[in-house]
Short mmCIF file of C-alpha atoms in Angstrom, two decimals:
data_model
loop_
_atom_site.label_atom_id
_atom_site.label_comp_id
_atom_site.label_asym_id
_atom_site.label_seq_id
_atom_site.Cartn_x
_atom_site.Cartn_y
_atom_site.Cartn_z
CA UNK L 1 107.94 -112.10 65.39
CA UNK L 2 108.42 -109.72 68.57
CA UNK L 3 108.43 -106.22 68.21
CA UNK L 4 112.19 -104.74 67.38
CA UNK L 5 113.04 -108.11 66.38
CA UNK L 6 113.67 -108.27 62.16
CA UNK L 7 112.02 -111.28 60.33
CA UNK L 8 115.44 -112.40 59.21
CA UNK L 9 117.34 -112.11 62.34
CA UNK L 10 118.05 -115.57 62.85
CA UNK L 11 121.96 -115.73 61.59
CA UNK L 12 122.35 -112.04 61.57
CA UNK L 13 124.98 -110.08 63.18
CA UNK L 14 124.66 -107.98 66.02
CA UNK L 15 126.20 -105.84 68.49
CA UNK L 16 125.75 -105.08 72.09
CA UNK L 17 127.54 -102.41 73.66
CA UNK L 18 131.58 -103.33 72.41
CA UNK L 19 130.73 -107.10 71.93
CA UNK L 20 129.89 -108.72 68.59
CA UNK L 21 127.90 -111.89 67.98
CA UNK L 22 125.76 -113.87 65.82
CA UNK L 23 121.99 -114.74 66.45
CA UNK L 24 121.62 -118.50 66.60
CA UNK L 25 118.05 -118.76 68.03
CA UNK L 26 114.77 -116.47 68.42
CA UNK L 27 112.22 -117.36 70.90
CA UNK L 28 110.93 -118.24 74.07
CA UNK L 29 113.05 -119.91 77.23
CA UNK L 30 111.47 -122.32 79.54
CA UNK L 31 110.44 -120.71 82.83
CA UNK L 32 110.78 -117.25 81.67
CA UNK L 33 108.24 -114.71 79.49
CA UNK L 34 109.01 -113.16 76.53
CA UNK L 35 111.33 -113.29 73.54
CA UNK L 36 115.00 -113.95 73.61
CA UNK L 37 117.72 -113.97 71.36
CA UNK L 38 120.55 -116.74 71.82
CA UNK L 39 123.62 -115.37 70.62
CA UNK L 40 126.93 -116.76 69.99
CA UNK L 41 129.70 -114.43 70.64
CA UNK L 42 132.56 -113.51 69.07
CA UNK L 43 134.53 -113.51 72.41
CA UNK L 44 133.76 -116.75 74.02
CA UNK L 45 134.36 -114.84 77.30
CA UNK L 46 131.65 -112.97 76.80
CA UNK L 47 129.26 -116.17 76.83
CA UNK L 48 127.66 -118.30 79.54
CA UNK L 49 126.89 -121.73 78.05
CA UNK L 50 126.97 -123.52 75.22
CA UNK L 51 123.48 -122.91 74.07
CA UNK L 52 121.94 -125.16 76.44
CA UNK L 53 119.98 -123.71 79.28
CA UNK L 54 118.70 -125.81 82.22
CA UNK L 55 118.88 -129.25 79.82
CA UNK L 56 117.16 -128.23 77.06
CA UNK L 57 119.26 -127.01 73.95
CA UNK L 58 118.28 -124.19 71.91
CA UNK L 59 121.25 -123.50 69.89
CA UNK L 60 125.12 -124.62 68.98
CA UNK L 61 127.76 -123.21 69.71
CA UNK L 62 131.68 -123.81 68.78
CA UNK L 63 132.81 -122.76 72.60
CA UNK L 64 131.58 -124.47 75.52
CA UNK L 65 130.98 -121.10 77.14
CA UNK L 66 130.48 -118.94 73.85
CA UNK L 67 126.55 -118.08 73.97
CA UNK L 68 124.16 -116.51 76.33
CA UNK L 69 120.56 -115.12 75.90
CA UNK L 70 119.86 -111.35 75.70
CA UNK L 71 116.60 -109.44 75.40
CA UNK L 72 115.87 -107.90 71.62
CA UNK L 73 116.21 -104.54 72.92
CA UNK L 74 119.76 -104.96 73.78
CA UNK L 75 120.65 -106.06 70.62
CA UNK L 76 121.89 -103.59 67.62
CA UNK L 77 121.04 -104.79 64.30
CA UNK L 78 122.46 -102.26 62.50
CA UNK L 79 121.74 -99.51 59.96
CA UNK L 80 121.99 -99.54 56.06
CA UNK L 81 125.13 -98.41 54.42
CA UNK L 82 123.93 -94.77 53.27
CA UNK L 83 122.72 -94.11 56.53
CA UNK L 84 126.39 -95.04 58.11
CA UNK L 85 127.98 -92.80 55.39
CA UNK L 86 125.32 -89.83 56.36
CA UNK L 87 126.23 -90.35 60.13
CA UNK L 88 129.89 -90.76 60.01
CA UNK L 89 130.36 -87.48 57.63
CA UNK L 90 127.69 -85.49 59.20
CA UNK L 91 125.43 -85.24 56.00
CA UNK L 92 122.15 -86.47 57.57
CA UNK L 93 119.26 -84.59 58.74
CA UNK L 94 120.52 -84.47 62.57
CA UNK L 95 123.70 -82.39 61.46
CA UNK L 96 121.99 -79.97 59.27
CA UNK L 97 120.70 -76.64 60.40
CA UNK L 98 118.11 -77.13 63.27
CA UNK L 99 114.76 -77.13 61.64
CA UNK L 100 111.62 -76.17 63.12
CA UNK L 101 108.37 -77.01 62.24
CA UNK L 102 107.09 -77.38 58.55
CA UNK L 103 109.54 -75.33 56.16
CA UNK L 104 110.93 -73.28 59.11
CA UNK L 105 114.34 -72.99 60.28
CA UNK L 106 115.77 -71.75 63.72
CA UNK L 107 118.05 -68.87 64.38
CA UNK L 108 118.61 -68.58 67.59
CA UNK L 109 115.46 -67.59 69.14
CA UNK L 110 113.96 -66.66 65.64
CA UNK L 111 112.22 -68.67 63.53
CA UNK L 112 112.15 -67.85 59.65
CA UNK L 113 110.11 -69.86 57.14
CA UNK L 114 111.60 -70.81 54.05
CA UNK L 115 109.68 -72.26 50.80
CA UNK L 116 111.15 -75.33 49.80
CA UNK L 117 113.86 -75.50 52.47
CA UNK L 118 113.64 -79.31 52.95
CA UNK L 119 114.57 -80.14 49.20
CA UNK L 120 117.27 -77.45 49.04
CA UNK L 121 119.13 -79.08 51.89
CA UNK L 122 118.75 -82.57 50.50
CA UNK L 123 120.09 -81.32 47.23
CA UNK L 124 123.02 -79.80 49.13
CA UNK L 125 123.38 -83.59 50.90
CA UNK L 126 123.57 -85.28 47.63
CA UNK L 127 125.92 -83.09 46.23
CA UNK L 128 128.28 -83.41 48.93
CA UNK L 129 127.60 -87.24 48.93
CA UNK L 130 128.37 -87.25 45.19
CA UNK L 131 132.00 -85.89 46.08
CA UNK L 132 133.11 -88.54 48.48
CA UNK L 133 135.64 -90.71 46.85
CA UNK L 134 137.33 -92.28 49.90
CA UNK L 135 134.65 -93.48 52.44
CA UNK L 136 135.29 -95.21 55.84
CA UNK L 137 132.23 -96.44 57.76
CA UNK L 138 134.62 -98.65 60.16
CA UNK L 139 132.64 -99.81 63.20
CA UNK L 140 129.55 -97.88 62.14
CA UNK L 141 127.17 -101.27 62.26
CA UNK L 142 126.33 -101.43 58.79
CA UNK L 143 124.32 -104.64 58.20
CA UNK L 144 122.60 -104.25 54.77
CA UNK L 145 122.84 -102.21 51.74
CA UNK L 146 119.34 -100.15 52.05
CA UNK L 147 116.67 -99.33 49.49
CA UNK L 148 117.76 -100.60 45.87
CA UNK L 149 120.19 -97.98 43.46
CA UNK L 150 119.85 -95.58 46.50
CA UNK L 151 123.85 -95.69 46.91
CA UNK L 152 124.27 -95.30 43.22
CA UNK L 153 122.11 -92.31 43.10
CA UNK L 154 123.67 -90.81 45.71
CA UNK L 155 127.36 -91.81 45.97
CA UNK L 156 128.21 -92.10 41.96
CA UNK L 157 131.91 -91.11 42.96
CA UNK L 158 132.94 -93.48 45.45
CA UNK L 159 136.19 -95.70 44.77
CA UNK L 160 137.70 -96.74 48.08
CA UNK L 161 135.62 -98.13 51.08
CA UNK L 162 136.52 -99.32 54.17
CA UNK L 163 133.66 -101.50 55.74
CA UNK L 164 135.60 -103.07 58.34
CA UNK L 165 134.37 -104.32 61.77
CA UNK L 166 130.49 -103.82 60.94
CA UNK L 167 127.63 -106.34 61.04
CA UNK L 168 127.58 -107.70 57.18
CA UNK L 169 126.36 -111.18 57.79
CA UNK L 170 126.87 -112.28 54.40
CA UNK L 171 129.21 -112.04 51.24
CA UNK L 172 125.48 -111.52 49.32
CA UNK L 173 125.17 -108.23 51.44
CA UNK L 174 128.76 -106.85 50.00
CA UNK L 175 127.90 -107.71 46.71
CA UNK L 176 124.35 -105.72 47.10
CA UNK L 177 126.78 -102.82 48.53
CA UNK L 178 129.36 -102.78 45.55
CA UNK L 179 127.01 -103.67 42.53
CA UNK L 180 126.04 -100.00 43.13
CA UNK L 181 129.27 -98.36 42.89
CA UNK L 182 130.77 -98.48 39.30
CA UNK L 183 134.32 -97.65 39.86
CA UNK L 184 135.18 -99.27 43.13
CA UNK L 185 139.02 -100.03 43.04
CA UNK L 186 139.70 -100.74 46.86
CA UNK L 187 137.67 -102.69 49.30
CA UNK L 188 137.95 -103.54 52.94
CA UNK L 189 135.50 -105.67 54.57
CA UNK L 190 137.80 -107.19 57.35
CA UNK L 191 136.49 -108.52 60.76
CA UNK L 192 133.17 -108.98 59.36
CA UNK L 193 132.20 -112.67 60.26
CA UNK L 194 129.93 -113.64 57.54
CA UNK L 195 128.55 -116.47 55.25
CA UNK L 196 130.61 -117.24 51.57
CA UNK L 197 129.07 -119.05 49.06
CA UNK L 198 129.98 -122.51 49.03
CA UNK L 199 129.20 -123.48 45.87
CA UNK L 200 129.60 -121.69 42.31
CA UNK L 201 126.65 -119.29 41.78
CA UNK L 202 126.09 -116.14 39.51
CA UNK L 203 128.74 -114.19 38.94
CA UNK L 204 128.34 -110.41 39.88
CA UNK L 205 129.86 -107.71 38.08
CA UNK L 206 130.17 -105.67 41.12
CA UNK L 207 133.74 -105.95 41.57
CA UNK L 208 135.00 -105.50 37.74
CA UNK L 209 137.52 -102.62 38.65
CA UNK L 210 138.37 -103.74 41.93
CA UNK L 211 142.23 -103.96 42.69
CA UNK L 212 142.46 -104.18 46.15
CA UNK L 213 140.22 -106.44 48.52
CA UNK L 214 140.83 -107.16 52.58
CA UNK L 215 139.34 -109.91 53.98
CA UNK L 216 141.35 -110.22 57.09
CA UNK L 217 139.47 -112.41 60.12
CA UNK L 218 136.09 -112.85 57.89
CA UNK L 219 136.50 -116.60 58.53
CA UNK L 220 136.52 -117.19 54.93
CA UNK L 221 138.37 -120.68 53.71
CA UNK L 222 140.39 -121.10 50.66
CA UNK L 223 137.72 -122.94 48.59
CA UNK L 224 135.47 -119.78 49.23
CA UNK L 225 138.15 -117.59 48.30
CA UNK L 226 138.62 -119.33 44.73
CA UNK L 227 134.58 -119.37 44.16
CA UNK L 228 134.30 -115.85 45.24
CA UNK L 229 137.33 -114.94 42.89
CA UNK L 230 135.70 -115.44 40.05
CA UNK L 231 134.04 -112.32 40.23
CA UNK L 232 137.36 -110.31 40.87
CA UNK L 233 138.97 -110.34 37.12
CA UNK L 234 141.36 -107.49 37.71
CA UNK L 235 142.38 -107.80 41.50
CA UNK L 236 145.66 -107.12 42.35
CA UNK L 237 146.21 -107.27 45.85
CA UNK L 238 144.39 -109.75 48.49
CA UNK L 239 144.70 -109.58 52.01
CA UNK L 240 143.48 -112.94 53.80
CA UNK L 241 145.09 -112.96 57.07
CA UNK L 242 143.59 -114.59 60.17
CA UNK L 243 141.30 -116.69 58.68
CA UNK L 244 140.47 -120.46 58.43
CA UNK L 245 142.74 -121.20 55.79
CA UNK L 246 144.68 -124.38 56.31
CA UNK L 247 144.81 -126.12 52.82
CA UNK L 248 144.93 -124.42 49.46
CA UNK L 249 144.03 -125.27 45.94
CA UNK L 250 145.68 -124.80 42.63
CA UNK L 251 143.70 -121.53 41.48
CA UNK L 252 142.47 -122.09 37.82
CA UNK L 253 141.58 -119.42 35.94
CA UNK L 254 141.30 -117.12 38.89
CA UNK L 255 143.48 -114.71 40.48
CA UNK L 256 145.80 -114.51 37.33
CA UNK L 257 146.29 -110.74 37.68
CA UNK L 258 147.06 -110.98 41.74
CA UNK L 259 150.39 -109.09 42.48
CA UNK L 260 150.33 -109.25 46.36
CA UNK L 261 148.80 -112.10 48.51
CA UNK L 262 148.45 -111.82 52.48
CA UNK L 263 147.88 -115.65 53.91
CA UNK L 264 149.62 -114.29 57.34
CA UNK L 265 148.13 -116.11 60.43
CA UNK L 266 146.45 -118.88 58.74
CA UNK L 267 147.69 -122.17 60.08
CA UNK L 268 148.71 -123.89 56.58
CA UNK L 269 149.38 -127.49 57.13
CA UNK L 270 152.76 -127.72 55.55
CA UNK L 271 155.22 -125.79 53.08
CA UNK L 272 153.96 -128.11 50.30
CA UNK L 273 150.70 -126.14 50.40
CA UNK L 274 152.57 -122.95 48.72
CA UNK L 275 153.31 -125.27 45.47
CA UNK L 276 149.81 -124.92 44.46
CA UNK L 277 149.95 -121.23 44.36
CA UNK L 278 153.32 -121.04 42.52
CA UNK L 279 151.89 -120.75 39.21
CA UNK L 280 150.12 -117.27 39.75
CA UNK L 281 151.68 -115.55 36.83
CA UNK L 282 151.89 -112.08 38.23
CA UNK L 283 152.64 -112.58 42.15
CA UNK L 284 155.28 -109.94 43.51
CA UNK L 285 154.60 -110.29 46.82
CA UNK L 286 153.74 -113.17 49.31
CA UNK L 287 152.99 -112.49 52.76
CA UNK L 288 153.37 -115.83 54.63
CA UNK L 289 154.06 -114.30 58.61
CA UNK L 290 152.86 -116.80 61.27
CA UNK L 291 151.58 -119.80 58.85
CA UNK L 292 153.38 -122.63 60.81
CA UNK L 293 156.19 -122.61 57.95
CA UNK L 294 158.92 -125.14 59.15
CA UNK L 295 160.41 -125.44 55.64
CA UNK L 296 160.59 -123.98 52.21
CA UNK L 297 161.53 -126.46 49.11
CA UNK L 298 161.25 -126.08 45.33
CA UNK L 299 161.83 -129.75 44.21
CA UNK L 300 161.81 -128.86 40.49
CA UNK L 301 165.37 -127.02 40.31
CA UNK L 302 168.73 -128.19 41.76
CA UNK L 303 171.04 -126.38 43.58
CA UNK L 304 172.70 -123.47 41.40
CA UNK L 305 169.71 -123.42 39.15
CA UNK L 306 166.10 -121.45 39.26
CA UNK L 307 163.04 -122.64 39.79
CA UNK L 308 160.20 -122.03 37.68
CA UNK L 309 157.57 -121.51 40.69
CA UNK L 310 156.80 -118.16 41.15
CA UNK L 311 158.43 -116.50 38.58
CA UNK L 312 157.68 -112.74 39.50
CA UNK L 313 157.93 -113.01 42.95
CA UNK L 314 160.06 -109.89 44.39
CA UNK L 315 159.26 -109.77 47.86
CA UNK L 316 158.59 -112.45 50.51
CA UNK L 317 157.83 -112.61 54.24
CA UNK L 318 158.23 -115.58 55.99
CA UNK L 319 159.19 -113.97 59.72
CA UNK L 320 157.31 -115.55 63.04
CA UNK L 321 157.57 -119.27 61.74
CA UNK L 322 159.08 -122.56 62.40
CA UNK L 323 161.85 -122.74 59.63
CA UNK L 324 164.85 -124.15 61.46
CA UNK L 325 167.24 -125.62 58.68
CA UNK L 326 169.44 -123.15 56.96
CA UNK L 327 168.52 -125.17 53.86
CA UNK L 328 165.49 -123.47 53.38
CA UNK L 329 167.77 -120.25 53.12
CA UNK L 330 169.47 -121.98 50.50
CA UNK L 331 166.34 -122.84 48.91
CA UNK L 332 165.45 -119.38 48.22
CA UNK L 333 168.00 -118.51 45.90
CA UNK L 334 166.51 -120.61 43.45
CA UNK L 335 163.64 -118.01 43.26
CA UNK L 336 164.48 -116.21 39.73
CA UNK L 337 163.06 -112.65 40.97
CA UNK L 338 163.50 -112.40 44.98
CA UNK L 339 164.91 -108.95 45.74
CA UNK L 340 163.28 -108.72 49.53
CA UNK L 341 163.32 -111.28 52.46
CA UNK L 342 161.58 -110.86 55.99
CA UNK L 343 162.65 -114.08 57.82
CA UNK L 344 162.84 -112.67 61.61
CA UNK L 345 162.01 -115.00 64.40
CA UNK L 346 162.64 -118.57 63.00
CA UNK L 347 164.26 -121.00 64.92
CA UNK L 348 167.24 -121.17 62.38
CA UNK L 349 168.40 -117.91 63.44
CA UNK L 350 169.02 -119.11 66.99
CA UNK L 351 172.06 -121.12 65.34
CA UNK L 352 174.39 -118.02 64.89
CA UNK L 353 174.53 -116.08 68.22
CA UNK L 354 176.49 -113.18 66.42
CA UNK L 355 173.77 -111.02 64.89
CA UNK L 356 176.09 -109.71 62.22
CA UNK L 357 177.28 -112.96 61.21
CA UNK L 358 173.78 -114.05 61.01
CA UNK L 359 172.82 -111.33 58.31
CA UNK L 360 176.07 -111.73 56.45
CA UNK L 361 175.31 -115.62 56.09
CA UNK L 362 171.87 -114.90 54.90
CA UNK L 363 173.31 -112.22 52.33
CA UNK L 364 175.65 -114.70 51.03
CA UNK L 365 173.38 -117.52 50.48
CA UNK L 366 170.67 -115.53 48.56
CA UNK L 367 172.49 -113.61 45.51
CA UNK L 368 169.87 -111.32 44.41
CA UNK L 369 168.72 -110.11 47.46
CA UNK L 370 168.76 -106.20 47.97
CA UNK L 371 166.40 -105.62 51.16
CA UNK L 372 166.86 -107.71 54.49
CA UNK L 373 164.30 -107.65 57.16
CA UNK L 374 163.45 -103.97 55.61
CA UNK L 375 167.08 -102.75 55.73
CA UNK L 376 168.68 -102.03 52.40
CA UNK L 377 171.88 -104.34 51.56
CA UNK L 378 174.63 -102.17 50.30
CA UNK L 379 177.22 -103.12 47.69
CA UNK L 380 179.78 -102.85 50.16
CA UNK L 381 177.94 -105.33 52.74
CA UNK L 382 177.21 -107.92 50.08
CA UNK L 383 180.86 -107.97 48.90
CA UNK L 384 182.24 -108.17 52.50
CA UNK L 385 179.39 -110.79 53.42
CA UNK L 386 180.42 -113.23 50.45
CA UNK L 387 184.15 -112.60 51.26
CA UNK L 388 183.77 -113.80 54.67
CA UNK L 389 181.65 -116.58 53.64
CA UNK L 390 184.04 -117.78 51.12
CA UNK L 391 186.83 -117.64 53.56
CA UNK L 392 185.00 -119.23 56.73
CA UNK L 393 183.95 -122.54 54.81
CA UNK L 394 187.01 -122.37 52.91
CA UNK L 395 188.55 -125.20 54.98
CA UNK L 396 185.65 -127.31 54.80
CA UNK L 397 185.45 -126.65 51.24
CA UNK L 398 188.84 -128.08 50.77
CA UNK L 399 188.49 -130.87 53.10
CA UNK L 400 185.34 -132.00 51.43
CA UNK L 401 187.35 -131.99 47.82
CA UNK L 402 187.51 -128.49 46.74
CA UNK L 403 190.50 -127.25 44.78
CA UNK L 404 191.71 -124.12 43.25
CA UNK L 405 192.79 -126.31 39.98
CA UNK L 406 189.66 -126.31 38.33
CA UNK L 407 190.57 -129.94 37.18
CA UNK L 408 191.02 -131.42 40.66
CA UNK L 409 187.96 -129.00 42.01
CA UNK L 410 185.46 -131.89 43.14
CA UNK L 411 183.31 -130.99 46.34
CA UNK L 412 181.15 -133.73 47.74
CA UNK L 413 177.55 -133.68 47.17
CA UNK L 414 177.02 -133.01 51.05
CA UNK L 415 178.84 -130.09 51.01
CA UNK L 416 177.05 -128.37 47.59
CA UNK L 417 174.03 -129.14 49.33
CA UNK L 418 174.91 -127.24 52.39
CA UNK L 419 176.65 -124.56 50.68
CA UNK L 420 175.27 -124.35 47.05
CA UNK L 421 176.38 -120.85 46.34
CA UNK L 422 180.26 -121.71 47.00
CA UNK L 423 181.36 -122.56 43.62
CA UNK L 424 179.69 -119.34 42.62
CA UNK L 425 181.44 -117.37 44.94
CA UNK L 426 184.69 -118.89 43.79
CA UNK L 427 183.82 -117.83 40.24
CA UNK L 428 183.42 -114.41 41.37
CA UNK L 429 186.19 -113.96 43.86
CA UNK L 430 188.51 -116.81 42.86
CA UNK L 431 188.89 -120.16 44.90
CA UNK L 432 190.53 -120.03 48.22
CA UNK L 433 193.88 -121.43 48.26
CA UNK L 434 195.53 -123.25 51.14
CA UNK L 435 197.75 -120.64 52.33
CA UNK L 436 195.12 -118.16 52.67
CA UNK L 437 193.06 -120.35 55.06
CA UNK L 438 196.15 -121.20 57.28
CA UNK L 439 195.28 -120.50 60.90
CA UNK L 440 192.34 -119.34 60.26
CA UNK L 441 190.55 -118.56 63.79
CA UNK L 442 186.81 -120.25 64.40
CA UNK L 443 184.00 -118.17 63.41
CA UNK L 444 182.57 -117.25 66.87
CA UNK L 445 186.07 -115.79 68.17
CA UNK L 446 184.94 -111.88 68.28
CA UNK L 447 188.05 -110.43 69.41
CA UNK L 448 190.64 -111.60 66.84
CA UNK L 449 193.38 -108.95 66.79
CA UNK L 450 194.07 -107.64 63.33
CA UNK L 451 197.57 -106.25 62.42
CA UNK L 452 196.49 -103.09 60.44
CA UNK L 453 198.95 -100.42 59.01
CA UNK L 454 197.53 -97.09 59.59
CA UNK L 455 198.62 -94.35 56.63
CA UNK L 456 197.92 -90.48 56.16
CA UNK L 457 197.94 -89.49 52.54
CA UNK L 458 197.41 -86.01 53.27
CA UNK L 459 200.45 -85.91 55.74
CA UNK L 460 203.40 -87.58 54.07
CA UNK L 461 205.61 -86.59 56.80
CA UNK L 462 203.35 -88.90 59.15
CA UNK L 463 205.37 -92.18 59.06
CA UNK L 464 202.94 -95.21 58.88
CA UNK L 465 201.64 -96.80 62.05
CA UNK L 466 201.40 -100.54 62.61
CA UNK L 467 198.42 -101.24 65.00
CA UNK L 468 196.56 -104.49 66.51
CA UNK L 469 193.20 -103.71 66.89
CA UNK L 470 190.23 -106.47 67.53
CA UNK L 471 188.23 -106.96 64.34
CA UNK L 472 185.04 -106.51 66.59
CA UNK L 473 185.89 -103.02 67.26
CA UNK L 474 183.42 -100.40 65.76
CA UNK L 475 184.71 -97.88 62.93
CA UNK L 476 183.44 -95.29 65.47
CA UNK L 477 185.77 -96.18 68.31
CA UNK L 478 188.83 -96.82 65.70
CA UNK L 479 188.31 -93.20 64.95
CA UNK L 480 188.32 -92.27 68.76
CA UNK L 481 191.73 -94.31 68.69
CA UNK L 482 193.23 -92.06 65.51
CA UNK L 483 192.20 -89.01 67.19
CA UNK L 484 194.39 -89.55 70.37
CA UNK L 485 197.12 -91.02 68.15
CA UNK L 486 197.08 -88.07 65.27
CA UNK L 487 195.69 -85.22 67.24
CA UNK L 488 192.76 -84.47 65.14
CA UNK L 489 188.97 -84.31 65.44
CA UNK L 490 187.71 -87.85 65.33
CA UNK L 491 184.30 -86.75 64.20
CA UNK L 492 186.09 -84.94 60.93
CA UNK L 493 187.73 -88.51 59.87
CA UNK L 494 187.10 -90.42 56.80
CA UNK L 495 188.51 -93.72 56.79
CA UNK L 496 189.07 -96.20 54.01
CA UNK L 497 191.19 -99.31 53.27
CA UNK L 498 193.18 -100.81 50.63
CA UNK L 499 193.96 -104.80 50.24
CA UNK L 500 196.25 -106.44 47.82
CA UNK L 501 193.31 -108.90 47.20
CA UNK L 502 191.17 -105.69 46.13
CA UNK L 503 193.67 -104.81 43.21
CA UNK L 504 194.62 -101.27 44.43
CA UNK L 505 190.77 -100.34 45.20
CA UNK L 506 190.09 -98.32 48.13
CA UNK L 507 186.93 -99.38 50.35
CA UNK L 508 185.28 -96.87 52.28
CA UNK L 509 184.44 -97.41 56.03
CA UNK L 510 181.51 -95.38 56.22
CA UNK L 511 179.48 -96.69 59.04
CA UNK L 512 180.39 -95.67 62.52
CA UNK L 513 178.19 -98.68 64.03
CA UNK L 514 179.74 -101.50 62.05
CA UNK L 515 182.79 -103.59 63.21
CA UNK L 516 185.98 -103.63 61.33
CA UNK L 517 185.13 -107.37 60.42
CA UNK L 518 182.01 -106.07 58.74
CA UNK L 519 184.28 -104.73 55.81
CA UNK L 520 186.38 -107.99 55.48
CA UNK L 521 189.37 -106.30 56.76
CA UNK L 522 192.48 -108.63 57.02
CA UNK L 523 195.66 -108.71 58.81
CA UNK L 524 198.45 -106.86 56.38
CA UNK L 525 195.77 -104.65 54.89
CA UNK L 526 196.46 -100.99 55.35
CA UNK L 527 193.79 -98.39 56.64
CA UNK L 528 193.90 -94.92 55.12
CA UNK L 529 192.92 -91.55 57.28
CA UNK L 530 191.89 -88.44 55.80
CA UNK L 531 190.32 -85.51 57.38
#
C-alpha cells in the first residue's frame, strides 16, 4: 500500500475540503503514474464520472457523475475518537502551556525546568476528560475508536455523545466506541453513511443503558434497524429521518420500550405499512412528516369505536404528506390516546378556503385532541367548533334520515361514514331540530349578518342596543365599534355573551383576533359589555 494510504482504505469514509465520500478503489490508473483513490462522493455534483475512465471500469457508482479520482494526500481519513475530543475541548498537547525541550516550559523568554512536568500535565488532562458528561465531536473527522480501552480509562463519565457528520464507516465502529462508555444514554451518529450488519450477529452490551439514538441520514434500512435493535434493550427515542426505509416489518421482541419513533422523510410504500408497527406497546409519539402518506385507516374498529392499534400514541405528526380525503381525519378519532396532531400541508386542507373553518372541522372530528398544529385547543374553541359542526351538517343529517326523536333517528351509512362523530355531538348538545336549521346560510358566506342585543350590566340606565354585525367581524373591531357607541376606551372593554341555548351561562369573548363566528354567536344572542 502506498505511503499515506491506510491498509484498510477500501470502503473507508473520507473528507476532502468540505466534501464527503467513500473510497471505492485504491490503485493505479491507466496512462498515469502513482496511486489514486477512486471516490464515490455523497454529493454527485462533486464527481466527474461513474467509476469508468477511458473505457476501463475501476469502481461502481450509484450516480452517473458521482465518482472521481483523487491523490491520497488530498484525502482526510480521520482521527480516533479521543483525539477528536481532546482537539474539540482544548485538552491535547497543543493547547497546553507552551513546552520547550525535555521537562521545560517557556514563560515569555524564560525557560524553566520542571521535574515530571509531562506526567503532571497528562494527569490534569485526564481529570478534565473524566469530568466531561456531554460531548459533541460533530464534524471532527472521527473515523475509528482508537486504542482498546483508552476511552474507558479516560472518559469514564460520558453519558451524551454527538458523533454526527464524521467519517464512521460501519456500525461496528460505533460499537467499538460505545462499548467503552459504561453509562451511555444519548447517542447521535446521524449523517454518517455507514455499513450496517445484514444478518444477526453477536449482540453487544454497548447500548445496555442507551435511551436516545439518532440515525438520521445514515442509509439504514428497517431490516437493519431490527437487527441492530436487539442490542437496544431500554431504548426510548429513535430518530430515523431521511434514510432508505420504504418497507416496514413487525418488530417482534425488539423496540418494546420505544416511546418516540421518527420516520420522517422516508418514502413509505403505503399507509398500510403503519399497521406493522401499530403494536409497539409504549409508543407515545410518531413522526411521519413527508413520508408520502396518502391515507390513514384502522380497519379493526368501526366508526365511533377505538382501535387497538397504537394504544398509547399521544402525539402524531403527518404534515407534508399526500392525504387528500377527510376520511383519514375521521380515522384518527379511533386512536384512543391521541392528544396532539400536526397535519399541515396536506391536500385535504385545500378543500376549505377559510382557515378558521378548516381548524374547526378538524377539532370537531377528533374528540380528544388538545393540541392542533402546535396550538392549544381551548375549551371554548372546542365547544364552538362542535356546535358549528353540528349546525353546519344538520340539514344533511336530517336529509339522510336523522331525527331529534331517537325512535325515528336512522341516518344513512353514507352520512355516518362521512361524519362519524355526529351522533356523539347530538348526544352532547342535543339533536338539531328543523326550526333551528331553517334559513341556514352556506358555510362559505363569511359576511352573514348577526342581529345582536348589546347590554351594559354596569350601567343599568343605558338602554340595550340592537346591532347587525357580520359574523366575520373580529372581537377587536367589535370593541372599536362599542367604544364609539358607549364613549369608553376600547382597550379596557371586556366582552362576553349569553345564549338561550347555553342555559344562562356566559361565554367570554377573550381573543381580540378571533371573529364572532369563532364563538358560535347566533342572531338573538346578547353581548354583555363591561369595563
